Short mmCIF file of C-alpha atoms and ligand atoms in Angstrom, two decimals:
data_model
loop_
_atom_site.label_atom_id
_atom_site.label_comp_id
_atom_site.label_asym_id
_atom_site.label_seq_id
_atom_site.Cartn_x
_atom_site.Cartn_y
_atom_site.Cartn_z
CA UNK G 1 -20.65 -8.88 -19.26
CA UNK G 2 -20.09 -12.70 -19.80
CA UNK G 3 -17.22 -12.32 -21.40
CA UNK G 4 -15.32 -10.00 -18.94
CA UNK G 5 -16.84 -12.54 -16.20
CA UNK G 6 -15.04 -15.34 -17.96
CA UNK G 7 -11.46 -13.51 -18.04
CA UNK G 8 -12.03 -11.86 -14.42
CA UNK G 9 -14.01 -14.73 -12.41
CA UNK G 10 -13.75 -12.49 -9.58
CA UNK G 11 -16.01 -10.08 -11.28
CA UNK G 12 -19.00 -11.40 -9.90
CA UNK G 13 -20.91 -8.15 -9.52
CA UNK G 14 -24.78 -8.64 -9.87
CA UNK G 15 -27.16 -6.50 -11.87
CA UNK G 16 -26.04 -3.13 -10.46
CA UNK G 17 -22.40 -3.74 -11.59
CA UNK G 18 -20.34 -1.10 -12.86
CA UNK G 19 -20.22 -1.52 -16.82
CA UNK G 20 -16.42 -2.09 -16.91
CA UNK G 21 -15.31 0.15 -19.78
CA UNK G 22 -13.75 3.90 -20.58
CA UNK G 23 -15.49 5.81 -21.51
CA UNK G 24 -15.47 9.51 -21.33
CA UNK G 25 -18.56 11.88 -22.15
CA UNK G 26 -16.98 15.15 -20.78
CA UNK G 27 -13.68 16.88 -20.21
CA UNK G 28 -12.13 15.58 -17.41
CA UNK G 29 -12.63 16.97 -14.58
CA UNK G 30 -16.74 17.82 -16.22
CA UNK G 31 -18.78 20.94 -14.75
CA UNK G 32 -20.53 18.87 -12.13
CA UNK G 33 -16.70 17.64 -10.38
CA UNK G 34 -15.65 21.42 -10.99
CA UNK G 35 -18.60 22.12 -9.47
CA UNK G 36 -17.76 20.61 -6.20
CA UNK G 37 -14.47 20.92 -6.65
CA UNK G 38 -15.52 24.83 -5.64
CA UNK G 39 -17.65 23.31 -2.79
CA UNK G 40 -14.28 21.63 -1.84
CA UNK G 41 -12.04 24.22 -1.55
CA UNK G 42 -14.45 26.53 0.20
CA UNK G 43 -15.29 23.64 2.64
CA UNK G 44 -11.88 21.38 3.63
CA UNK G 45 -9.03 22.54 4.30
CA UNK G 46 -6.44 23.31 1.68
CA UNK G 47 -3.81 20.62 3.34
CA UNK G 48 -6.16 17.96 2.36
CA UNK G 49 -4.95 17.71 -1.33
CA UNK G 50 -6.80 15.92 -4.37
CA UNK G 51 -5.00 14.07 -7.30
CA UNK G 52 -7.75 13.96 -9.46
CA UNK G 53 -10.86 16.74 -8.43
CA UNK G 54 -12.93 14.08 -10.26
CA UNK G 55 -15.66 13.65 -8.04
CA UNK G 56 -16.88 9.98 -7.26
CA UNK G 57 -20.44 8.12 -7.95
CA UNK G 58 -19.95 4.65 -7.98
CA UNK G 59 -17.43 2.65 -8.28
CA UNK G 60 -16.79 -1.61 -8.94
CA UNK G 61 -14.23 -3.64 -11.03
CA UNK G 62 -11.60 -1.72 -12.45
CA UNK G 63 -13.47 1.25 -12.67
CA UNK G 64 -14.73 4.36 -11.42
CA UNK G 65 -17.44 6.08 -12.30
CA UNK G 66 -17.35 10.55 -11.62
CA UNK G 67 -20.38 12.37 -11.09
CA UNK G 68 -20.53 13.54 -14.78
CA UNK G 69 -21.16 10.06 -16.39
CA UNK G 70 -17.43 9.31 -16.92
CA UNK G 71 -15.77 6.54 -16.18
CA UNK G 72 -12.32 5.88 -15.82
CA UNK G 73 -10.03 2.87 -15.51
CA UNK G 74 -8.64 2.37 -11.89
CA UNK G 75 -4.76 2.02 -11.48
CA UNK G 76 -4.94 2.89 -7.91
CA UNK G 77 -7.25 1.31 -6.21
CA UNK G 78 -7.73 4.00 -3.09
CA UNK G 79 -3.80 3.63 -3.15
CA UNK G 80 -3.85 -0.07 -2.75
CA UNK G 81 -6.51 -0.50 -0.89
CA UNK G 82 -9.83 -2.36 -2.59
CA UNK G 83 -7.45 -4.94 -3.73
CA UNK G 84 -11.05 -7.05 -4.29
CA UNK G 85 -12.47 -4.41 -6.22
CA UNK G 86 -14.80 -1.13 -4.80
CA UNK G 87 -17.94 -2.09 -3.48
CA UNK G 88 -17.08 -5.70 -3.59
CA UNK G 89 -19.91 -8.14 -3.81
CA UNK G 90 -18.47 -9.96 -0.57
CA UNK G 91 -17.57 -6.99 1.26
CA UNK G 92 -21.01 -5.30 0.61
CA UNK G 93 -23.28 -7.98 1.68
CA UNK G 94 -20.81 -8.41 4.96
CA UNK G 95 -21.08 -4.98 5.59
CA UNK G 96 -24.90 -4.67 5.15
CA UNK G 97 -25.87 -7.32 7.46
CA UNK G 98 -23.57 -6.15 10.09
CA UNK G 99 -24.75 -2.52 10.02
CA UNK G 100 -28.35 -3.53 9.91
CA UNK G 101 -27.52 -5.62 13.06
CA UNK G 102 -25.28 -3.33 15.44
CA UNK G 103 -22.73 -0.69 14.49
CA UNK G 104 -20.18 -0.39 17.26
CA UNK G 105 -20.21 -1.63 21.40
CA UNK G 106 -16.51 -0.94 21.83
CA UNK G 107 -14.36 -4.30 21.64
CA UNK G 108 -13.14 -3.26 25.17
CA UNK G 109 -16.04 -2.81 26.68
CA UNK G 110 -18.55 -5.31 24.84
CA UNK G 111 -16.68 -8.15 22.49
CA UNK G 112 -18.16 -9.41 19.49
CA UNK G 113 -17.19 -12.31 17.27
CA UNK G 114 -15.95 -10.51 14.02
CA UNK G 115 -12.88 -8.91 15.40
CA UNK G 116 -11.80 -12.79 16.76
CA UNK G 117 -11.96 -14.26 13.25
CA UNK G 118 -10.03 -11.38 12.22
CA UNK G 119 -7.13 -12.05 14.14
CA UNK G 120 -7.89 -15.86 13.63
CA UNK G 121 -7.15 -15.24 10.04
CA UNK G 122 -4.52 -12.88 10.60
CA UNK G 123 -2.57 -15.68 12.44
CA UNK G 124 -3.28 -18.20 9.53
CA UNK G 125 -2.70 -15.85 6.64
CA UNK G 126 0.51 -14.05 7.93
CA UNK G 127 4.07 -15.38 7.42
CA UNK G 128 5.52 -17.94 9.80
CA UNK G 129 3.57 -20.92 11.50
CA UNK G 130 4.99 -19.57 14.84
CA UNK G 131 1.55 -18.84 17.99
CA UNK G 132 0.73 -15.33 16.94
CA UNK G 133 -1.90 -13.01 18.45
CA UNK G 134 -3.40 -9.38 16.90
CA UNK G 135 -4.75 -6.33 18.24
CA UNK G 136 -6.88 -4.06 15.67
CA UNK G 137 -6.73 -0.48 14.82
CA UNK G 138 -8.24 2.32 12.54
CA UNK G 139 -5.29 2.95 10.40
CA UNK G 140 -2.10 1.87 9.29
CA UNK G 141 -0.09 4.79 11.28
CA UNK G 142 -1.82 3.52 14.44
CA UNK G 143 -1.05 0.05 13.63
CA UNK G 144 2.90 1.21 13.18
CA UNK G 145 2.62 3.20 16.40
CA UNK G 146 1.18 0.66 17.92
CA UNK G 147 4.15 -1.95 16.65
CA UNK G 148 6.44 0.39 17.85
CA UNK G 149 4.62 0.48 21.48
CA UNK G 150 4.50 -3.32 21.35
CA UNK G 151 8.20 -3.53 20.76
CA UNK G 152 9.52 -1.36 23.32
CA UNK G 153 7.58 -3.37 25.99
CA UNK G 154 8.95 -6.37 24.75
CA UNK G 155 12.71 -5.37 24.12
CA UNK G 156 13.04 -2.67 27.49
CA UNK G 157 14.99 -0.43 24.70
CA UNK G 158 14.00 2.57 23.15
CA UNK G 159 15.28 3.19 19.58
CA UNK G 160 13.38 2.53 16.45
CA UNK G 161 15.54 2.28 13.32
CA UNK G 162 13.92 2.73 9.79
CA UNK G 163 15.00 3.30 6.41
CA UNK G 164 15.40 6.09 3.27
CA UNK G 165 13.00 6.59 1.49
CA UNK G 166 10.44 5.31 3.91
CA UNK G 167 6.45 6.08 4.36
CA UNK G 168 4.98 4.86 7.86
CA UNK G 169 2.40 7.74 8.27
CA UNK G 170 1.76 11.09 9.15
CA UNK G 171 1.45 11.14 13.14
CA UNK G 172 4.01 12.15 15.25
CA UNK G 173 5.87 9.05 15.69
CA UNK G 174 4.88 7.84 12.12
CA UNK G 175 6.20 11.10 10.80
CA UNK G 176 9.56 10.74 12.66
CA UNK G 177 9.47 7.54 10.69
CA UNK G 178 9.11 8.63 7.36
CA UNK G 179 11.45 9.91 5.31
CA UNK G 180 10.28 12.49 3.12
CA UNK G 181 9.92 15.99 4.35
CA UNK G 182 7.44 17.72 2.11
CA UNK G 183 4.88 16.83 2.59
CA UNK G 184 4.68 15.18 5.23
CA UNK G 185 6.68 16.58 7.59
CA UNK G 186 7.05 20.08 6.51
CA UNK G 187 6.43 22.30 9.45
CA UNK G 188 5.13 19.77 11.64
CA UNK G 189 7.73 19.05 14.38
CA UNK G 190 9.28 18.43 16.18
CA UNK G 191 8.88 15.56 16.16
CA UNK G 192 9.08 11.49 18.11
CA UNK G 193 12.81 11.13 19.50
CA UNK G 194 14.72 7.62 19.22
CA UNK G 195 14.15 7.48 15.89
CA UNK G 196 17.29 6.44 13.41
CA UNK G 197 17.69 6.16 9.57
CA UNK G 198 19.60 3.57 7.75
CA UNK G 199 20.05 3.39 3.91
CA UNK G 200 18.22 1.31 2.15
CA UNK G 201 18.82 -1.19 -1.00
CA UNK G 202 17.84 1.24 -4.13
CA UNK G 203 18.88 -0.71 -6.97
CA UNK G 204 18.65 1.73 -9.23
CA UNK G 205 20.36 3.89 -7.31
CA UNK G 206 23.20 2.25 -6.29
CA UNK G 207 26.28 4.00 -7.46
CA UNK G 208 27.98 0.84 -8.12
CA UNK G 209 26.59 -2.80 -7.93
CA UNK G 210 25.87 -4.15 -4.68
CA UNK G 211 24.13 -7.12 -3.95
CA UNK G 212 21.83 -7.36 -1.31
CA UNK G 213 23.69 -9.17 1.60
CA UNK G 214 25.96 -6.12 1.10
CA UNK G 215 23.65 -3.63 1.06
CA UNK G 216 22.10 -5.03 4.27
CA UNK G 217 25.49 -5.18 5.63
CA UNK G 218 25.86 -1.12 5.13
CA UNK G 219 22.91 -0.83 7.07
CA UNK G 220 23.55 -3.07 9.96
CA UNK G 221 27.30 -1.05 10.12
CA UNK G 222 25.29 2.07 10.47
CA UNK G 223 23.16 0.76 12.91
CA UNK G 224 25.33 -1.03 14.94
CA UNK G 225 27.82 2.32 14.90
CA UNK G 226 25.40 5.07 15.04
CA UNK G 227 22.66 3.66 17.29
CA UNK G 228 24.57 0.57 19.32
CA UNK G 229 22.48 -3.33 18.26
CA UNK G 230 21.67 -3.80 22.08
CA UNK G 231 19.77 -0.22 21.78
CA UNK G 232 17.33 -0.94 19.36
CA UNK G 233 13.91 -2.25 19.93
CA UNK G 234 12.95 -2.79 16.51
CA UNK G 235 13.83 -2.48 12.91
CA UNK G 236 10.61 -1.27 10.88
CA UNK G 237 10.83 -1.89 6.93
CA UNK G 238 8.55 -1.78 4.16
CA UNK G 239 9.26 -5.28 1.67
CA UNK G 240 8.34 -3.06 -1.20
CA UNK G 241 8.76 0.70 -0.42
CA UNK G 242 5.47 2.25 -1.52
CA UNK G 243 5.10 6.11 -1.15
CA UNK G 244 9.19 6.01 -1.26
CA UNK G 245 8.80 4.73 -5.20
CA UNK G 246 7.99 1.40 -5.43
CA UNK G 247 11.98 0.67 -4.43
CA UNK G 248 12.28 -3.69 -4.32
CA UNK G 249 15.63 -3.85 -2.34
CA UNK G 250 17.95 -6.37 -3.80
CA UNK G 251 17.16 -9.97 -3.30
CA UNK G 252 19.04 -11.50 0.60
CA UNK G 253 18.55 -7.29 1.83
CA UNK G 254 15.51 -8.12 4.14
CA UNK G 255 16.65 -11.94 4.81
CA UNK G 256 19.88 -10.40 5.81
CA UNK G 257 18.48 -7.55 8.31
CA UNK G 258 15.32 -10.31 9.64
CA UNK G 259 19.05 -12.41 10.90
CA UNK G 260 20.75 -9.79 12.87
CA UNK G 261 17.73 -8.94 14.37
CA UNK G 262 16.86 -12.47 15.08
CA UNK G 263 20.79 -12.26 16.60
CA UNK G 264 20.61 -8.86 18.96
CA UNK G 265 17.08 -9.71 19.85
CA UNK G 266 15.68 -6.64 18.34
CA UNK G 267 11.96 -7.09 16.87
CA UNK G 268 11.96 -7.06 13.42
CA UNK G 269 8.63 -5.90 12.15
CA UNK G 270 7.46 -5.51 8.45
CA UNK G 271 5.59 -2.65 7.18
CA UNK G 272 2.98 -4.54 4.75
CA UNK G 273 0.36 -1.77 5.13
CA UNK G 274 0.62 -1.42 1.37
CA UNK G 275 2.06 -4.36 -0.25
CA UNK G 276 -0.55 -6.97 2.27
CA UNK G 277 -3.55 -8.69 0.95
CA UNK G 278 -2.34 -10.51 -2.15
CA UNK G 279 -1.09 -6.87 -3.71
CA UNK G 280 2.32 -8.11 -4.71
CA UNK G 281 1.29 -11.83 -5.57
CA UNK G 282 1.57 -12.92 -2.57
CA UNK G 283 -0.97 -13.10 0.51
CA UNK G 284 2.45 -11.22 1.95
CA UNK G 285 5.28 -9.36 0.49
CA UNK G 286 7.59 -11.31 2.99
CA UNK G 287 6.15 -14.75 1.78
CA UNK G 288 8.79 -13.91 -1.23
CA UNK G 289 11.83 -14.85 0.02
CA UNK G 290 10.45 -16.45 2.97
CA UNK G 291 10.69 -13.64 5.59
CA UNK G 292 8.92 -14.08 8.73
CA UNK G 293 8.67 -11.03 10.27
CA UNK G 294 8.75 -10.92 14.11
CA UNK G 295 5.38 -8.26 14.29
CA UNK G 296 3.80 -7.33 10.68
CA UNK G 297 1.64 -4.43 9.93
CA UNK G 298 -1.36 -4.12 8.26
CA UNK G 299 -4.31 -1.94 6.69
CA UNK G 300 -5.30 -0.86 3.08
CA UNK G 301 -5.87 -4.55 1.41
CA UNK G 302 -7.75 -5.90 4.70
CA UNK G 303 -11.05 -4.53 4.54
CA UNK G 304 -11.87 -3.21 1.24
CA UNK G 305 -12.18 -0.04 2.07
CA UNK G 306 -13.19 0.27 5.78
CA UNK G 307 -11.08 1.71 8.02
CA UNK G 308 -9.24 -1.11 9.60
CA UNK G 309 -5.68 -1.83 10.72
CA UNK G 310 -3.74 -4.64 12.82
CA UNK G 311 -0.56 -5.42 14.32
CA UNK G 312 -0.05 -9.16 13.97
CA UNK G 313 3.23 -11.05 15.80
CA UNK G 314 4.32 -13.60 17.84
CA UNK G 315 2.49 -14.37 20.95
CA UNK G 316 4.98 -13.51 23.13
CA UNK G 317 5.57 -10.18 21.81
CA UNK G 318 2.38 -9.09 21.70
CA UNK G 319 1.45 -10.71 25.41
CA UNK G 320 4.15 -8.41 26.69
CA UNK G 321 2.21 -5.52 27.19
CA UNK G 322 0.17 -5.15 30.34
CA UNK G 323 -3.79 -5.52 29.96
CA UNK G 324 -5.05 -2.39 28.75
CA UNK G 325 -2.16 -1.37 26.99
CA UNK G 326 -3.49 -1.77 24.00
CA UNK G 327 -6.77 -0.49 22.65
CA UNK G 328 -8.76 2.80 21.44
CA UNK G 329 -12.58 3.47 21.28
CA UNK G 330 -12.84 2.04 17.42
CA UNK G 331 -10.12 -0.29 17.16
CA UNK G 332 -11.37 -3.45 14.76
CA UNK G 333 -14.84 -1.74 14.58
CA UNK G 334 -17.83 -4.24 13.93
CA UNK G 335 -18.65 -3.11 10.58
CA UNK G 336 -14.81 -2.91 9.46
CA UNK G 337 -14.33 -6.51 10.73
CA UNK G 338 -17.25 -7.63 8.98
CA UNK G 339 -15.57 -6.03 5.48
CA UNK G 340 -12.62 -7.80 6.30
CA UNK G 341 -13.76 -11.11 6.56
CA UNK G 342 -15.75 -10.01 3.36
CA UNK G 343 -12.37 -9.44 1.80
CA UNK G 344 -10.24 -12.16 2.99
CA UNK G 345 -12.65 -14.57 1.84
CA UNK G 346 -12.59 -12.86 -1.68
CA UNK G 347 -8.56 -12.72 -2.01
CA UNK G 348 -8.52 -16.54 -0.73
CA UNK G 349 -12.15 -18.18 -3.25
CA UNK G 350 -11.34 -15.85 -6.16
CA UNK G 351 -7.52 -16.85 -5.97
CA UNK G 352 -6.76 -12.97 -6.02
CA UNK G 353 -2.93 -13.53 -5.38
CA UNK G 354 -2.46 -15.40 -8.62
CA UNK G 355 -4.33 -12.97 -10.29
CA UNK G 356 -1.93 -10.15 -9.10
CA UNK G 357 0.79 -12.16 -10.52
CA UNK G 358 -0.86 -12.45 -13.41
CA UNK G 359 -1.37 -8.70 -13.72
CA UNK G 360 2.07 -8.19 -13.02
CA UNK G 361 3.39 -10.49 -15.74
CA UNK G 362 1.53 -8.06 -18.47
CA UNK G 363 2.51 -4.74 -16.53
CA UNK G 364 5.94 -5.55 -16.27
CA UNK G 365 6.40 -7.10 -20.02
CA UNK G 366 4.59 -4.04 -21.44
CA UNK G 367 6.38 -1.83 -19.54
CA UNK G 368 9.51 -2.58 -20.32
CA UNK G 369 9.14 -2.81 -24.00
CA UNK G 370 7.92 0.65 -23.36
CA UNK G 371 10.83 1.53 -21.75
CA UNK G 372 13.05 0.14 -24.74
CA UNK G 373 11.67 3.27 -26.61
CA UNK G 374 11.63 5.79 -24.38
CA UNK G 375 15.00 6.83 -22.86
CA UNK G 376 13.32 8.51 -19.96
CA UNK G 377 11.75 5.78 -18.62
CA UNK G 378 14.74 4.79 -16.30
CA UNK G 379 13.61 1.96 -14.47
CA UNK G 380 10.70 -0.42 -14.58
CA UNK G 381 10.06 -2.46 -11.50
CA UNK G 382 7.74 -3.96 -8.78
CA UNK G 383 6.27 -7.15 -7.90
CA UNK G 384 2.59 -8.55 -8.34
CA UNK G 385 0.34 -6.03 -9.09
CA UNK G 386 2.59 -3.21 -7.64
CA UNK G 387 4.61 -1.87 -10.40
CA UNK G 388 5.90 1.77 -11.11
CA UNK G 389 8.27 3.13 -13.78
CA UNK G 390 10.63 5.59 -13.06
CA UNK G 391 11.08 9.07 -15.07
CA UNK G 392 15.11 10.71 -15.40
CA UNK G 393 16.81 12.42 -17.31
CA UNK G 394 17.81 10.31 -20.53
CA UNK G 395 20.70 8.90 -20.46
CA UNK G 396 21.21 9.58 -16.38
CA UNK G 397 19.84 8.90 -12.92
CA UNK G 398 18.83 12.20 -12.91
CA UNK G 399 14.84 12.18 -11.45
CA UNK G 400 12.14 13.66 -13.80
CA UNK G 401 9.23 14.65 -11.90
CA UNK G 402 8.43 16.73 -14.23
CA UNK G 403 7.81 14.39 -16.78
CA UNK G 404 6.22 11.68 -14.28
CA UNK G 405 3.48 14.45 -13.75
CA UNK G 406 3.49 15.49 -17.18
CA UNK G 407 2.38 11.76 -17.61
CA UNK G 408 0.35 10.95 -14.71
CA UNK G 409 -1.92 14.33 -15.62
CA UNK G 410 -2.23 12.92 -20.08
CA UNK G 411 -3.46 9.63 -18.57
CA UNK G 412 -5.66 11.25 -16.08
CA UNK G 413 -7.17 13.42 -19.48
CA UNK G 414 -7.81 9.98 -21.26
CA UNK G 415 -9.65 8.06 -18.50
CA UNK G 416 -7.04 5.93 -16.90
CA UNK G 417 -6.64 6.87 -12.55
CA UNK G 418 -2.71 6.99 -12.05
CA UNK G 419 -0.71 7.73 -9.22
CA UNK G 420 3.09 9.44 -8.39
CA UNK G 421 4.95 8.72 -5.65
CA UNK G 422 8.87 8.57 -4.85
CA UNK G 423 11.43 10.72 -2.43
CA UNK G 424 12.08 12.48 -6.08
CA UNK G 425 8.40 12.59 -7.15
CA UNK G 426 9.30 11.18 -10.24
CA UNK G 427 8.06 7.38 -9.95
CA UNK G 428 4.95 6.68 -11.84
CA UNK G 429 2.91 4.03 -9.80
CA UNK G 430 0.08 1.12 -11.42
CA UNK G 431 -1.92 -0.13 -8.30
CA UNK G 432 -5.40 -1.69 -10.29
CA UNK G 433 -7.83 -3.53 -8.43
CA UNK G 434 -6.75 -7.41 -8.69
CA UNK G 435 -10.23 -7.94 -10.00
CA UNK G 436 -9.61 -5.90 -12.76
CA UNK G 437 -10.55 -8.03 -16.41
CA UNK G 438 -7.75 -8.17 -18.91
CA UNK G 439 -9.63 -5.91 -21.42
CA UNK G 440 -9.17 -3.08 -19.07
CA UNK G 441 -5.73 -3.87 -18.02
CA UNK G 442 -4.71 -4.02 -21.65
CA UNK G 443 -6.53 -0.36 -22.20
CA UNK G 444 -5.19 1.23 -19.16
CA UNK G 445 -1.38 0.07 -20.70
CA UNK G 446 -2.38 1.52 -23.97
CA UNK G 447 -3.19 5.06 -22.62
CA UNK G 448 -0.17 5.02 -20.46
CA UNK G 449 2.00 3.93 -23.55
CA UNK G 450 0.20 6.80 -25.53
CA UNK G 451 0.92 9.31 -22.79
CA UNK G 452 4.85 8.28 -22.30
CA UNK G 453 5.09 9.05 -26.57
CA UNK G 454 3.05 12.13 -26.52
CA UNK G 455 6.44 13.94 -25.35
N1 LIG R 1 2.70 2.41 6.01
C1 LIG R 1 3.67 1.36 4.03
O1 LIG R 1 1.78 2.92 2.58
C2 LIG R 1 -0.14 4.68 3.81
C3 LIG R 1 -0.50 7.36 2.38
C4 LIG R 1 -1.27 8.38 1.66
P1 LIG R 1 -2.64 5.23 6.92
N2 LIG R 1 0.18 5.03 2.47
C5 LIG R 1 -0.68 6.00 1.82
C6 LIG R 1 -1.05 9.74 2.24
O2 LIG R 1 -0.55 10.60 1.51
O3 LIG R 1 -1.41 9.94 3.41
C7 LIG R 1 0.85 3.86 4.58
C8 LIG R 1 1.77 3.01 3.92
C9 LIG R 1 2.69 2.29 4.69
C10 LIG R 1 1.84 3.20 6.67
C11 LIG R 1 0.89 3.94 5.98
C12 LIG R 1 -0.07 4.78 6.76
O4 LIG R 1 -1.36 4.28 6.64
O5 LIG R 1 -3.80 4.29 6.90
O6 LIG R 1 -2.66 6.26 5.82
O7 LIG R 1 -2.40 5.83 8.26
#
């Protein structure tokens, strides 16, 4: 334990900590998780699906432990969400003493203390040194909804524009928003009106090279053509697309878009529900190229695993809507606010954005040497400790999600938690814990590498 404590200092679990290893002492999923994986599908509802019917006892570190005495390496942390590790130390203790002290008064009705240093650090920790001001929600769709609200207020115009390939959530509005119809959308309409879609920067998918500035430039055409500049009220964009496939646009596409907003007055708000919270190496995807985004979105990262979301912007925007505008009965919930200060004081002591960099730097040289030998490996990209390969056709753009699943499922058989994602379903996504030791990083690579050969 030591030694893993020396190489992760973040690990600083106590007695009860996780042993952070692999090891497997039953098929995977065992007879107790396909035991209540029966439960399960007699109980929820089919449209809830699973990934992984490997059913959960305790988790910590980079791993997770199933109900069979397994345990598994974690590349997906929730889908990016206990960037500080499950059951962090911080997060726990935070969380205990609030619970034991008072669960929930309503912030509109009875104010406490916890949801103000929230959106104290929000306006510290976000891009830009500009007055800003939060409100707090329950998830990242209502935070998105709620940018969109904030927006409209502020601008008097209606339309919303967003991009391919983009995931902002599955309610109404949010599903207008995203991109990709099944799931998400299949059925469900109709849906939130006003709603546009511009094409984003897919490197990989360019048919010929375009730099960013261009690619930006193709959008803002669209827009300006197809929905009129002095129309929109705000441009919503994820820095990193993450259910879309882990798509970086090319560097100068978001500086490029954040300037003609900044010149029609539309609000320009980033989508950092899943690439917030030190994910991508920075506190903020945006911090990259030095975006400041006019509102910014966030969930996932901020509270370790409570249900917590916020819209964060300039204090103008945000003061635009009339009192009582903004709110809902859990909204920045005592015990959610107390995780998230648990959490943002773990990203910020145990230097957790360096550490995703640092996670990164292996992913991303592994990966690619991978790639080197394995012609359907496509594309290998991301940022921080958000990093995905893509699976075609060898030899074309074609997508694979065949193969990406054929993958995902061998890894899932040796221990290692992987994701999918992508319009195509063919993107193979790594989102570990940035607590994770190197030990464990190294292994998870290993059985990845193992699983791309086993063709
Ligand atoms: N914006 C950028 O990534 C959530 C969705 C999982 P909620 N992504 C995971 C699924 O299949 O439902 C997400 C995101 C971005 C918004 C959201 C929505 O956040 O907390 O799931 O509502």
């Amino acid at each position: 334990m030591s030694d893993l404590r020396e190489s992760a200092p973040s690990l600083s679990l106590g007695d009860e900590a996780v042993p952070q290893r692999r090891q497997l002492v039953t098929e995977i999923p065992g007879p107790r998780s396909r035991a209540l994986h029966e439960r399960k599908k007699a109980a929820v509802a089919d449209g809830v699906g699973t990934t992984l019917p490997v059913y959960v006892e305790r988790a910590g570190g980079g791993v997770i432990v199933d109900v069979d005495g397994n345990s598994l390496i974690d590349f997906g942390s929730g889908i990016a969400v206990v960037n500080v590790g499950n059951a962090n130390p911080r997060v726990a203790a935070r969380v205990q003493a609030q619970v034991a002290q008072f669960t929930h008064t309503c912030f509109m009705v009875t104010p406490y203390d916890g949801y103000v240093e929230v959106c104290e650090a929000l306006a510290r920790l976000t891009p830009g040194d500009h007055a800003k001001k939060s409100a707090l929600f329950n998830s990242g769709a209502e935070a998105v909804e709620n940018a969109v609200k904030i927006a409209r207020v502020a601008t008097g115009r209606d339309a919303v524009v967003v991009f391919d390939h983009a995931y902002h959530g599955r309610t109404n509005l949010t599903m207008a928003m995203t991109a990709k119809s099944m799931p998400y959308k299949h059925g469900f309409g109709p849906f939130a009106g006003e709603v546009y879609r511009a094409p984003m920067s897919y490197p990989f998918r360019e048919a010929a090279p375009i730099t960013g500035e261009q690619a930006a430039q193709r959008a803002i055409s669209i827009i300006e053509k197809q929905v009129g500049a002095d129309e929109v009220a705000c441009v919503v964009i994820e820095p990193i697309q993450g259910e879309g496939g882990f798509v970086v646009p090319a560097k100068g596409f978001l500086p490029t878009l954040a300037a003609w907003c900044r010149e029609n007055g539309v609000v320009f708000v980033a989508d950092e529900i899943q690439t917030g919270f030190a994910r991508t190496g920075s506190m903020f995807a945006c911090d990259d190229e030095g975006v400041v985004p006019d509102l910014i979105t966030t969930a996932k990262g901020i509270a370790g695993g409570l249900p917590l979301a916020a819209v964060t912007g300039r204090a103008e925007l945000m003061d635009a809507v009339h009192v009582g505008g903004l709110g809902g009965t859990y909204g920045g919930n005592p015990v959610a606010c107390a995780a998230a200060l648990g959490a943002i004081e773990a990203i910020e002591s145990d230097h957790l954005a360096e550490r995703a960099q640092h996670i990164g730097e292996v992913m991303l040289e592994r990966l690619h040497t991978l790639a080197a030998e394995h012609p359907q490996i496509g594309d290998v990209r991301g940022r921080g400790a958000m990093v995905a390969i893509e699976l075609v056709t060898p030899g074309t753009t074609d997508p694979d999600p065949a193969e990406a699943g054929r993958i995902s499922a061998a890894c899932h058989q040796q221990g290692v938690v992987t994701l999918t994602c992508g319009t195509f379903g063919n993107v193979l996504r790594f989102l570990p814990p940035l607590v994770i030791s190197d030990e464990l990083l190294t292994e998870g690579l290993d059985v990845i590498a193992a699983a791309v050969a086993g063709r």
